[in-house]
């Protein structure tokens, strides 16, 4: 249990969007970010470039709250990058809202990052020892210092490649200078990043955390940025460089299970299709004798449909989600979290009354949601509740930018499946196997560290606030 001192850094499951070569690029970025809003609701920002100058608008809240036409009009130019942010308690200061903007004698640049750099503390300490002064607690700033420390006078791509090669962890990063956008992905390919082209202008490109953002702006999907790749987008079109040959394919399994929107495709696999197949496999592994299947809205509906189709049990809308409540996860205290579940979800009594219900959810993290939902179904008259989870037991913390809490908070790290069943009050409980997690997407590999404990990267812990060491 080394969790307390681990360098979890800022926990961000964010979304990035960039566009090159269109009039009013900031307007387009606004629509792109809007379709990535599910990846972060705490804050957002856009930086645009015009005549060698970068301008930024950012703030706390949803895209529609932070921006209006007057603010977008301040962001002139044919190139922009944007960011939506989801941070855990303590990291929510305005200075951490991205894109970060840096001024430098060789030219200004902006950065937007999704993920977490696990060796950020070690790099930061080394940089501070060489005189760097950091303005934020964000690990993204470490990359900015690395780029400028080594070879600020060289052509920018070379210091960028060598700086990226020093980072360990998960990232999809957009970097914008007054002339171009660099789209960079970590060498494990843990965070998604896709390239698209505007349908009405073959010389205009977009890049986004998820392909659902392309639909919002009239772009078509071209390809994914590859693990270890930097794609340069400018008036030459697209150019590709790799900063390392040591690349892997460890896409975050939770992107498929929970984060991404069902209409997005990740590395060639549609997220809805993935979830539906996981539901089918879940039924094969753990059938339930019941009358109907209900999914926990929204992220589990696809898996519930798959379970229903495979089992022949009717799929029913036994649960409704309020559209106007933020995700319960960001509520800091357990009491607020409990209340949050009831504010967010309600049961359709007439559907579940006197029925044996299979309740499908994508994951159990702390167990709060499942316990509340089982109770709500029973209060509404359900005769039996069979809980089916479309992922394996979640027993290990994530160090790659997903806020899941510590070992102590993860119910499956200390309790058996039977103990969890008892805790949530279900008649039966079953999880998807690790094999089926891969099989659902026809994948031979994924990062599934939160289920298996096999972390793709080295991990580091703080020793005394002044140094770090690798966890063996
Ligand atoms: P819990 O109540 O802690 O067991 O959380 C489980 C619920 O949170 C499930 O319904 C998931 O859909 C959702 N969930 C899973 N992982 C996350 C995450 N990292 N952030 C927010 N919600 C999550
Ligand atoms: Fe995703 Fe889990 Fe890996 Fe974190 S540990 S990147 S949540 S699969």
Coordinates of C-alpha atoms and ligand atoms in Angstrom, one line a residue:
X1 CA 0.0 0.0 0.0
X2 CA 2.4 2.6 -1.2
X3 CA -0.3 4.9 -2.3
X4 CA -0.1 7.9 0.0
X5 CA 3.2 9.1 -1.2
X6 CA 2.8 8.2 -4.8
X7 CA 3.2 10.9 -7.4
X8 CA -0.3 10.9 -8.6
X9 CA 0.1 14.5 -9.6
X10 CA -2.9 16.4 -10.8
X11 CA -5.7 14.0 -11.6
X12 CA -7.1 15.0 -14.9
X13 CA -9.4 13.2 -17.3
X14 CA -9.5 16.1 -19.7
X15 CA -10.3 16.7 -23.3
X16 CA -8.2 18.6 -25.9
X17 CA -9.2 20.1 -29.2
X18 CA -7.3 21.9 -31.9
X19 CA -7.9 23.3 -35.3
X20 CA -5.7 24.7 -38.0
X21 CA -6.6 26.6 -41.2
X22 CA -10.2 27.9 -40.7
X23 CA -11.6 31.4 -40.2
X24 CA -12.7 32.0 -36.6
X25 CA -10.9 28.9 -35.3
X26 CA -12.0 29.8 -31.8
X27 CA -15.7 29.4 -32.7
X28 CA -15.0 26.0 -34.1
X29 CA -13.0 25.1 -31.0
X30 CA -16.0 26.1 -28.8
X31 CA -18.2 23.5 -30.6
X32 CA -15.4 20.9 -30.4
X33 CA -15.0 21.4 -26.7
X34 CA -18.7 21.3 -26.2
X35 CA -18.7 17.7 -27.6
X36 CA -15.9 16.9 -25.2
X37 CA -17.6 18.3 -22.2
X38 CA -18.2 14.9 -20.7
X39 CA -14.4 14.7 -20.2
X40 CA -14.3 17.6 -17.8
X41 CA -16.7 20.1 -16.4
X42 CA -14.6 22.1 -14.0
X43 CA -13.0 24.6 -16.3
X44 CA -12.1 25.2 -19.9
X45 CA -10.1 27.5 -22.1
X46 CA -9.2 28.4 -25.7
X47 CA -6.0 30.0 -27.1
X48 CA -6.0 31.4 -30.6
X49 CA -3.2 32.7 -32.7
X50 CA -3.2 35.7 -35.0
X51 CA -0.2 37.7 -36.4
X52 CA 2.3 36.0 -34.2
X53 CA 0.3 36.7 -31.0
X54 CA -1.5 34.2 -28.8
X55 CA -4.6 35.2 -27.0
X56 CA -6.4 33.3 -24.3
X57 CA -9.8 33.1 -22.6
X58 CA -10.3 30.6 -19.8
X59 CA -12.4 30.1 -16.7
X60 CA -14.1 27.8 -14.2
X61 CA -17.3 26.0 -15.4
X62 CA -18.8 24.5 -18.5
X63 CA -18.0 25.6 -22.0
X64 CA -21.3 27.4 -22.3
X65 CA -20.7 29.2 -19.1
X66 CA -17.2 30.4 -19.7
X67 CA -17.7 31.5 -23.3
X68 CA -20.1 33.8 -25.1
X69 CA -19.8 35.4 -28.6
X70 CA -18.1 38.5 -27.2
X71 CA -15.3 36.4 -25.6
X72 CA -14.9 34.3 -28.7
X73 CA -14.6 37.5 -30.8
X74 CA -11.5 38.3 -28.7
X75 CA -9.9 35.1 -30.0
X76 CA -9.3 36.0 -33.6
X77 CA -7.2 33.8 -35.9
X78 CA -7.3 30.7 -38.1
X79 CA -5.7 28.4 -35.5
X80 CA -6.7 27.6 -32.0
X81 CA -6.4 24.9 -29.3
X82 CA -8.8 24.3 -26.3
X83 CA -9.1 22.2 -23.2
X84 CA -11.8 21.0 -20.9
X85 CA -10.7 20.2 -17.4
X86 CA -11.7 17.8 -14.6
X87 CA -9.5 18.0 -11.6
X88 CA -9.8 16.6 -8.1
X89 CA -9.9 18.7 -4.9
X90 CA -7.0 21.1 -4.3
X91 CA -5.9 21.5 -7.9
X92 CA -8.8 23.6 -9.1
X93 CA -7.0 27.0 -9.0
X94 CA -7.6 29.3 -12.1
X95 CA -3.8 29.2 -12.8
X96 CA -4.1 25.5 -13.6
X97 CA -6.9 25.9 -16.1
X98 CA -5.5 25.1 -19.5
X99 CA -4.4 25.8 -22.2
X100 CA -1.3 27.1 -20.3
X101 CA 0.3 30.1 -22.1
X102 CA 4.0 30.7 -22.0
X103 CA 5.9 33.8 -23.1
X104 CA 9.5 33.3 -24.3
X105 CA 12.0 35.3 -26.3
X106 CA 11.9 32.7 -29.1
X107 CA 8.1 33.0 -29.4
X108 CA 5.0 32.4 -27.3
X109 CA 3.4 29.0 -27.1
X110 CA 0.4 27.3 -25.5
X111 CA -0.2 23.8 -24.2
X112 CA -3.2 21.7 -23.5
X113 CA -2.8 18.3 -21.8
X114 CA -4.9 15.2 -21.0
X115 CA -3.2 12.7 -18.7
X116 CA -0.7 12.5 -16.0
X117 CA 3.1 12.5 -16.1
X118 CA 4.3 10.0 -13.4
X119 CA 7.9 11.4 -13.3
X120 CA 6.8 15.0 -13.2
X121 CA 8.0 15.6 -9.6
X122 CA 11.5 14.2 -10.3
X123 CA 11.7 16.3 -13.5
X124 CA 10.4 19.4 -11.7
X125 CA 13.0 19.0 -8.9
X126 CA 15.8 18.6 -11.4
X127 CA 14.6 21.7 -13.3
X128 CA 14.3 23.8 -10.1
X129 CA 17.8 22.8 -9.2
X130 CA 18.8 24.3 -12.6
X131 CA 16.9 27.6 -11.9
X132 CA 13.4 27.0 -13.2
X133 CA 10.6 28.9 -11.5
X134 CA 7.3 27.2 -11.8
X135 CA 4.0 29.2 -11.8
X136 CA 1.5 26.3 -11.6
X137 CA 1.3 22.9 -9.9
X138 CA 0.5 21.4 -13.2
X139 CA 2.8 18.7 -14.7
X140 CA 2.2 20.2 -18.1
X141 CA 4.4 23.1 -17.1
X142 CA 7.3 20.7 -16.7
X143 CA 7.2 19.9 -20.4
X144 CA 7.3 23.7 -21.2
X145 CA 10.5 24.1 -19.1
X146 CA 12.1 21.0 -20.6
X147 CA 11.5 22.3 -24.2
X148 CA 13.0 25.6 -23.4
X149 CA 15.9 24.5 -21.2
X150 CA 17.6 22.4 -23.8
X151 CA 18.2 24.1 -27.1
X152 CA 15.8 27.0 -27.2
X153 CA 17.6 28.3 -30.3
X154 CA 17.3 25.1 -32.3
X155 CA 14.5 24.3 -34.6
X156 CA 11.6 23.7 -32.3
X157 CA 10.8 20.1 -33.2
X158 CA 14.1 18.8 -31.9
X159 CA 13.9 20.1 -28.3
X160 CA 10.3 19.1 -28.3
X161 CA 11.1 15.5 -29.3
X162 CA 13.9 15.2 -26.7
X163 CA 11.7 16.8 -24.0
X164 CA 8.8 14.4 -24.7
X165 CA 11.2 11.4 -24.6
X166 CA 12.0 12.4 -20.9
X167 CA 8.4 12.1 -19.9
X168 CA 7.0 9.0 -18.4
X169 CA 3.3 8.5 -18.1
X170 CA 0.1 9.2 -20.0
X171 CA -0.4 12.2 -22.2
X172 CA -2.2 13.6 -25.2
X173 CA -0.8 17.0 -25.5
X174 CA -1.4 19.9 -28.0
X175 CA 1.2 22.6 -28.3
X176 CA 0.5 25.7 -30.3
X177 CA 3.1 28.2 -31.5
X178 CA 2.1 31.3 -33.6
X179 CA 2.6 29.1 -36.8
X180 CA 1.7 25.5 -36.0
X181 CA 0.2 23.0 -33.8
X182 CA 2.0 19.9 -32.5
X183 CA -0.2 16.9 -31.5
X184 CA 1.8 14.6 -29.2
X185 CA 0.9 11.2 -27.7
X186 CA 2.6 9.2 -25.0
X187 CA 4.7 6.2 -26.1
X188 CA 2.2 3.7 -24.4
X189 CA -0.7 5.2 -26.3
X190 CA -2.7 5.5 -23.0
X191 CA -4.7 8.6 -23.9
X192 CA -6.6 8.9 -27.1
X193 CA -5.9 11.6 -29.8
X194 CA -7.4 11.6 -33.3
X195 CA -6.8 13.6 -36.4
X196 CA -9.4 14.9 -38.8
X197 CA -9.9 17.1 -41.8
X198 CA -12.6 19.7 -42.4
X199 CA -15.0 18.3 -45.0
X200 CA -15.4 21.7 -46.7
X201 CA -11.6 22.5 -46.7
X202 CA -9.0 19.8 -47.3
X203 CA -6.3 22.1 -46.0
X204 CA -7.9 22.6 -42.7
X205 CA -7.2 20.0 -39.9
X206 CA -8.6 19.2 -36.5
X207 CA -7.2 17.1 -33.7
X208 CA -9.3 16.0 -30.7
X209 CA -9.3 13.6 -27.7
X210 CA -12.4 11.9 -29.2
X211 CA -13.8 11.6 -32.6
X212 CA -17.2 12.8 -31.4
X213 CA -15.8 16.3 -31.5
X214 CA -15.3 16.0 -35.3
X215 CA -19.0 15.6 -35.9
X216 CA -19.7 18.8 -34.1
X217 CA -17.5 20.9 -36.4
X218 CA -18.0 19.2 -39.8
X219 CA -14.7 17.3 -39.9
X220 CA -14.0 13.7 -41.0
X221 CA -11.7 11.3 -39.2
X222 CA -8.3 10.7 -40.8
X223 CA -6.3 8.6 -38.4
X224 CA -5.2 8.5 -34.7
X225 CA -1.9 10.1 -33.6
X226 CA 0.3 7.0 -32.9
X227 CA 1.9 6.2 -29.6
X228 CA 5.2 8.1 -29.4
X229 CA 4.3 10.3 -32.4
X230 CA 4.3 14.1 -32.8
X231 CA 2.1 15.3 -35.7
X232 CA 3.0 18.8 -36.8
X233 CA 0.1 20.7 -38.4
X234 CA 0.8 23.8 -40.4
X235 CA 0.7 25.3 -43.9
X236 CA 2.7 22.3 -45.2
X237 CA -0.1 20.0 -44.1
X238 CA 0.6 17.1 -41.7
X239 CA 4.1 15.9 -40.8
X240 CA 5.0 13.1 -38.6
X241 CA 8.0 12.5 -36.2
X242 CA 8.5 9.9 -33.5
X243 CA 10.4 10.8 -30.4
X244 CA 11.1 7.1 -29.5
X245 CA 10.9 3.7 -31.0
X246 CA 9.9 2.1 -27.8
X247 CA 6.2 2.3 -28.3
X248 CA 3.4 0.1 -27.0
X249 CA -0.4 -0.1 -27.3
X250 CA -1.8 0.4 -23.9
X251 CA -4.9 2.4 -24.4
X252 CA -6.7 3.1 -21.1
X253 CA -9.4 0.4 -20.7
X254 CA -11.5 2.9 -18.8
X255 CA -11.8 5.0 -21.9
X256 CA -13.8 2.2 -23.5
X257 CA -15.6 1.3 -20.2
X258 CA -16.6 4.7 -18.9
X259 CA -15.0 7.9 -20.1
X260 CA -15.5 8.2 -23.8
X261 CA -18.7 9.0 -25.5
X262 CA -20.5 6.0 -27.2
X263 CA -20.4 7.8 -30.6
X264 CA -16.6 8.1 -30.5
X265 CA -14.2 5.6 -32.2
X266 CA -11.0 4.9 -30.3
X267 CA -8.2 3.2 -32.3
X268 CA -10.7 1.9 -34.8
X269 CA -13.2 0.6 -32.4
X270 CA -16.6 2.3 -31.7
X271 CA -17.1 2.8 -28.0
X272 CA -20.8 1.8 -28.1
X273 CA -20.0 -1.4 -30.0
X274 CA -17.2 -2.2 -27.5
X275 CA -19.6 -1.7 -24.5
X276 CA -22.4 -3.7 -26.1
X277 CA -20.0 -6.6 -26.7
X278 CA -18.8 -6.4 -23.1
X279 CA -22.4 -6.7 -22.1
X280 CA -22.9 -9.8 -24.3
X281 CA -19.8 -11.4 -22.8
X282 CA -20.9 -10.5 -19.3
X283 CA -24.1 -12.4 -19.9
X284 CA -22.2 -15.4 -21.3
X285 CA -20.0 -15.5 -18.2
X286 CA -22.6 -14.6 -15.6
X287 CA -26.2 -15.1 -16.7
X288 CA -29.0 -14.2 -14.3
X289 CA -32.5 -15.6 -13.9
X290 CA -34.5 -12.4 -14.1
X291 CA -37.4 -10.5 -15.8
X292 CA -35.7 -7.5 -17.3
X293 CA -32.4 -5.7 -17.8
X294 CA -31.8 -2.1 -16.6
X295 CA -28.6 0.0 -17.4
X296 CA -27.3 2.7 -15.1
X297 CA -27.5 5.9 -17.3
X298 CA -25.6 7.0 -19.3
X299 CA -22.3 5.1 -19.5
X300 CA -23.7 1.6 -18.9
X301 CA -26.6 1.7 -21.3
X302 CA -24.7 0.1 -24.2
X303 CA -23.5 -2.7 -22.0
X304 CA -27.0 -3.3 -20.7
X305 CA -28.3 -3.4 -24.3
X306 CA -25.7 -6.1 -25.0
X307 CA -26.6 -8.1 -22.0
X308 CA -30.3 -7.9 -22.9
X309 CA -29.7 -8.9 -26.5
X310 CA -27.6 -11.9 -25.6
X311 CA -29.9 -13.1 -22.8
X312 CA -33.2 -12.5 -24.6
X313 CA -34.4 -10.6 -21.5
X314 CA -36.2 -7.3 -22.3
X315 CA -34.2 -4.1 -21.9
X316 CA -36.1 -1.5 -20.0
X317 CA -35.7 2.1 -19.0
X318 CA -36.0 1.4 -15.3
X319 CA -33.7 4.3 -14.4
X320 CA -33.6 8.0 -15.4
X321 CA -30.8 10.4 -15.1
X322 CA -31.2 14.1 -14.4
X323 CA -29.4 16.1 -17.0
X324 CA -28.7 18.9 -14.6
X325 CA -26.5 17.4 -11.9
X326 CA -22.7 17.2 -12.1
X327 CA -21.0 13.8 -11.7
X328 CA -21.1 12.6 -8.1
X329 CA -17.5 11.7 -8.2
X330 CA -16.2 15.2 -7.8
X331 CA -18.2 15.7 -4.6
X332 CA -15.5 15.7 -1.9
X333 CA -17.3 14.1 1.1
X334 CA -18.9 10.7 1.3
X335 CA -22.1 12.3 2.6
X336 CA -22.4 14.6 -0.4
X337 CA -21.6 11.7 -2.7
X338 CA -24.4 9.6 -1.3
X339 CA -26.9 12.5 -1.8
X340 CA -25.5 13.0 -5.2
X341 CA -26.5 9.6 -6.4
X342 CA -30.1 10.2 -5.5
X343 CA -30.1 13.7 -7.1
X344 CA -28.7 12.2 -10.3
X345 CA -30.6 9.0 -10.8
X346 CA -34.2 8.0 -10.1
X347 CA -36.1 4.7 -10.6
X348 CA -39.2 4.2 -12.8
X349 CA -41.4 2.4 -10.2
X350 CA -44.0 0.9 -12.5
X351 CA -41.3 -0.8 -14.5
X352 CA -39.3 -2.5 -11.7
X353 CA -42.2 -3.2 -9.3
X354 CA -42.5 -6.9 -8.5
X355 CA -39.8 -7.7 -11.1
X356 CA -36.4 -9.5 -10.9
X357 CA -34.1 -6.9 -12.2
X358 CA -30.6 -7.3 -13.7
X359 CA -28.9 -3.9 -13.0
X360 CA -25.9 -3.4 -15.3
X361 CA -23.2 -0.8 -14.4
X362 CA -19.9 -0.1 -16.0
X363 CA -17.8 -0.2 -12.8
X364 CA -17.8 -0.2 -9.0
X365 CA -15.2 2.1 -7.6
X366 CA -16.1 3.1 -4.0
X367 CA -19.4 1.2 -4.0
X368 CA -21.5 4.2 -3.2
X369 CA -23.5 4.2 -6.4
X370 CA -24.3 0.5 -6.5
X371 CA -25.4 0.5 -2.8
X372 CA -27.7 3.4 -3.4
X373 CA -29.1 2.0 -6.6
X374 CA -29.9 -1.4 -5.3
X375 CA -31.7 0.2 -2.3
X376 CA -33.6 2.5 -4.7
X377 CA -34.7 -0.5 -6.8
X378 CA -35.9 -2.3 -3.7
X379 CA -37.7 0.8 -2.4
X380 CA -39.5 0.9 -5.7
X381 CA -40.7 -2.7 -5.2
X382 CA -38.1 -4.8 -7.2
X383 CA -38.3 -8.4 -6.1
X384 CA -34.7 -9.2 -6.8
X385 CA -31.7 -7.2 -7.9
X386 CA -28.8 -8.9 -9.8
X387 CA -25.9 -6.6 -10.2
X388 CA -23.7 -7.1 -13.3
X389 CA -20.5 -5.0 -13.8
X390 CA -19.1 -4.6 -17.3
X391 CA -15.5 -4.5 -16.1
X392 CA -13.3 -6.5 -13.6
X393 CA -13.0 -5.6 -9.9
X394 CA -11.4 -2.2 -9.7
X395 CA -8.7 -2.8 -7.1
X396 CA -5.7 -0.5 -7.9
X397 CA -5.4 3.3 -8.1
X398 CA -4.7 4.9 -11.4
X399 CA -1.6 7.1 -11.8
X400 CA -2.3 8.2 -15.3
X401 CA -4.7 11.0 -14.9
X402 CA -7.9 9.3 -13.8
X403 CA -9.2 10.3 -10.4
X404 CA -10.2 7.1 -8.6
X405 CA -9.0 7.7 -5.1
X406 CA -6.5 5.6 -3.0
X407 CA -6.4 1.9 -2.2
X408 CA -8.4 2.5 0.9
X409 CA -11.2 4.0 -1.1
X410 CA -11.4 1.3 -3.7
X411 CA -13.9 -1.2 -2.3
X412 CA -12.5 -4.2 -4.4
X413 CA -9.0 -3.7 -3.0
X414 CA -10.1 -4.9 0.4
X415 CA -13.3 -6.9 -0.1
X416 CA -14.1 -10.1 -2.0
X417 CA -16.9 -10.1 -4.6
X418 CA -19.2 -11.8 -2.0
X419 CA -18.4 -9.1 0.6
X420 CA -19.1 -6.4 -1.9
X421 CA -22.4 -8.1 -2.8
X422 CA -23.4 -8.1 0.8
X423 CA -22.3 -4.4 1.2
X424 CA -24.4 -3.2 -1.7
X425 CA -27.3 -5.5 -0.8
X426 CA -27.7 -7.2 -4.2
X427 CA -29.1 -10.8 -4.6
X428 CA -26.1 -11.6 -6.8
X429 CA -23.1 -9.7 -8.1
X430 CA -20.7 -10.6 -11.0
X431 CA -18.0 -8.8 -12.8
X432 CA -16.6 -9.1 -16.4
X433 CA -13.4 -11.1 -16.6
X434 CA -10.1 -9.5 -17.7
X435 CA -10.0 -11.8 -20.7
X436 CA -13.5 -10.6 -21.9
X437 CA -12.4 -7.0 -21.3
X438 CA -9.9 -7.4 -24.1
X439 CA -12.1 -9.7 -26.2
X440 CA -14.9 -7.1 -26.3
X441 CA -12.7 -4.8 -28.4
X442 CA -10.8 -7.6 -30.2
X443 CA -7.7 -6.1 -28.5
X444 CA -4.6 -8.0 -27.6
X445 CA -3.5 -5.3 -25.1
X446 CA -4.9 -2.4 -23.1
X447 CA -3.8 -0.6 -19.9
X448 CA -5.9 -2.4 -17.3
X449 CA -3.6 -1.6 -14.4
X450 CA -6.5 -0.6 -12.2
X451 CA -7.9 -4.1 -12.5
X452 CA -4.6 -6.1 -12.7
X453 CA -2.1 -3.9 -10.8
X454 CA 0.3 -4.3 -13.8
X455 CA 1.3 -0.7 -14.5
X456 CA 2.8 -0.1 -18.0
X457 CA 5.2 2.5 -16.7
X458 CA 7.6 2.8 -13.8
X459 CA 6.0 4.4 -10.7
X460 CA 7.7 6.9 -8.5
X461 CA 7.1 8.1 -4.9
X462 CA 8.1 11.2 -3.0
X463 CA 10.7 10.6 -0.4
X464 CA 11.0 13.8 1.5
X465 CA 9.5 16.5 -0.7
X466 CA 12.9 17.1 -2.2
X467 CA 13.5 13.8 -4.0
X468 CA 11.7 10.9 -5.5
X469 CA 12.4 7.2 -5.9
X470 CA 11.2 4.5 -8.2
X471 CA 8.7 2.0 -6.7
X472 CA 10.0 -1.5 -7.3
Ligands
LIG1 P1 -18.7 4.4 -6.9 O1 -20.0 5.0 -6.5 O2 -17.6 5.1 -6.3 O3 -18.7 2.9 -6.9 O4 -18.6 4.8 -8.5 C1 -19.0 4.0 -9.5 C2 -19.7 4.8 -10.5 O5 -18.9 5.9 -10.9 C3 -20.1 4.0 -11.7 O6 -21.5 4.2 -12.0 C4 -19.3 4.6 -12.9 O7 -20.1 4.8 -14.0 C5 -18.7 5.9 -12.3 N1 -17.2 6.0 -12.5 C6 -16.3 5.0 -12.7 N2 -15.0 5.6 -12.7 C7 -15.2 6.9 -12.6 C8 -14.3 8.0 -12.5 N3 -13.0 7.8 -12.6 N4 -14.8 9.3 -12.3 C9 -16.1 9.4 -12.2 N5 -17.0 8.4 -12.2 C10 -16.6 7.2 -12.4
LIG2 FE1 -7.0 3.7 -17.5 FE2 -7.0 2.1 -15.3 FE3 -4.8 2.3 -16.8 FE4 -5.6 4.4 -15.3 S1 -4.9 2.4 -14.6 S2 -4.9 4.5 -17.5 S3 -7.9 4.2 -15.4 S4 -6.8 1.5 -17.4

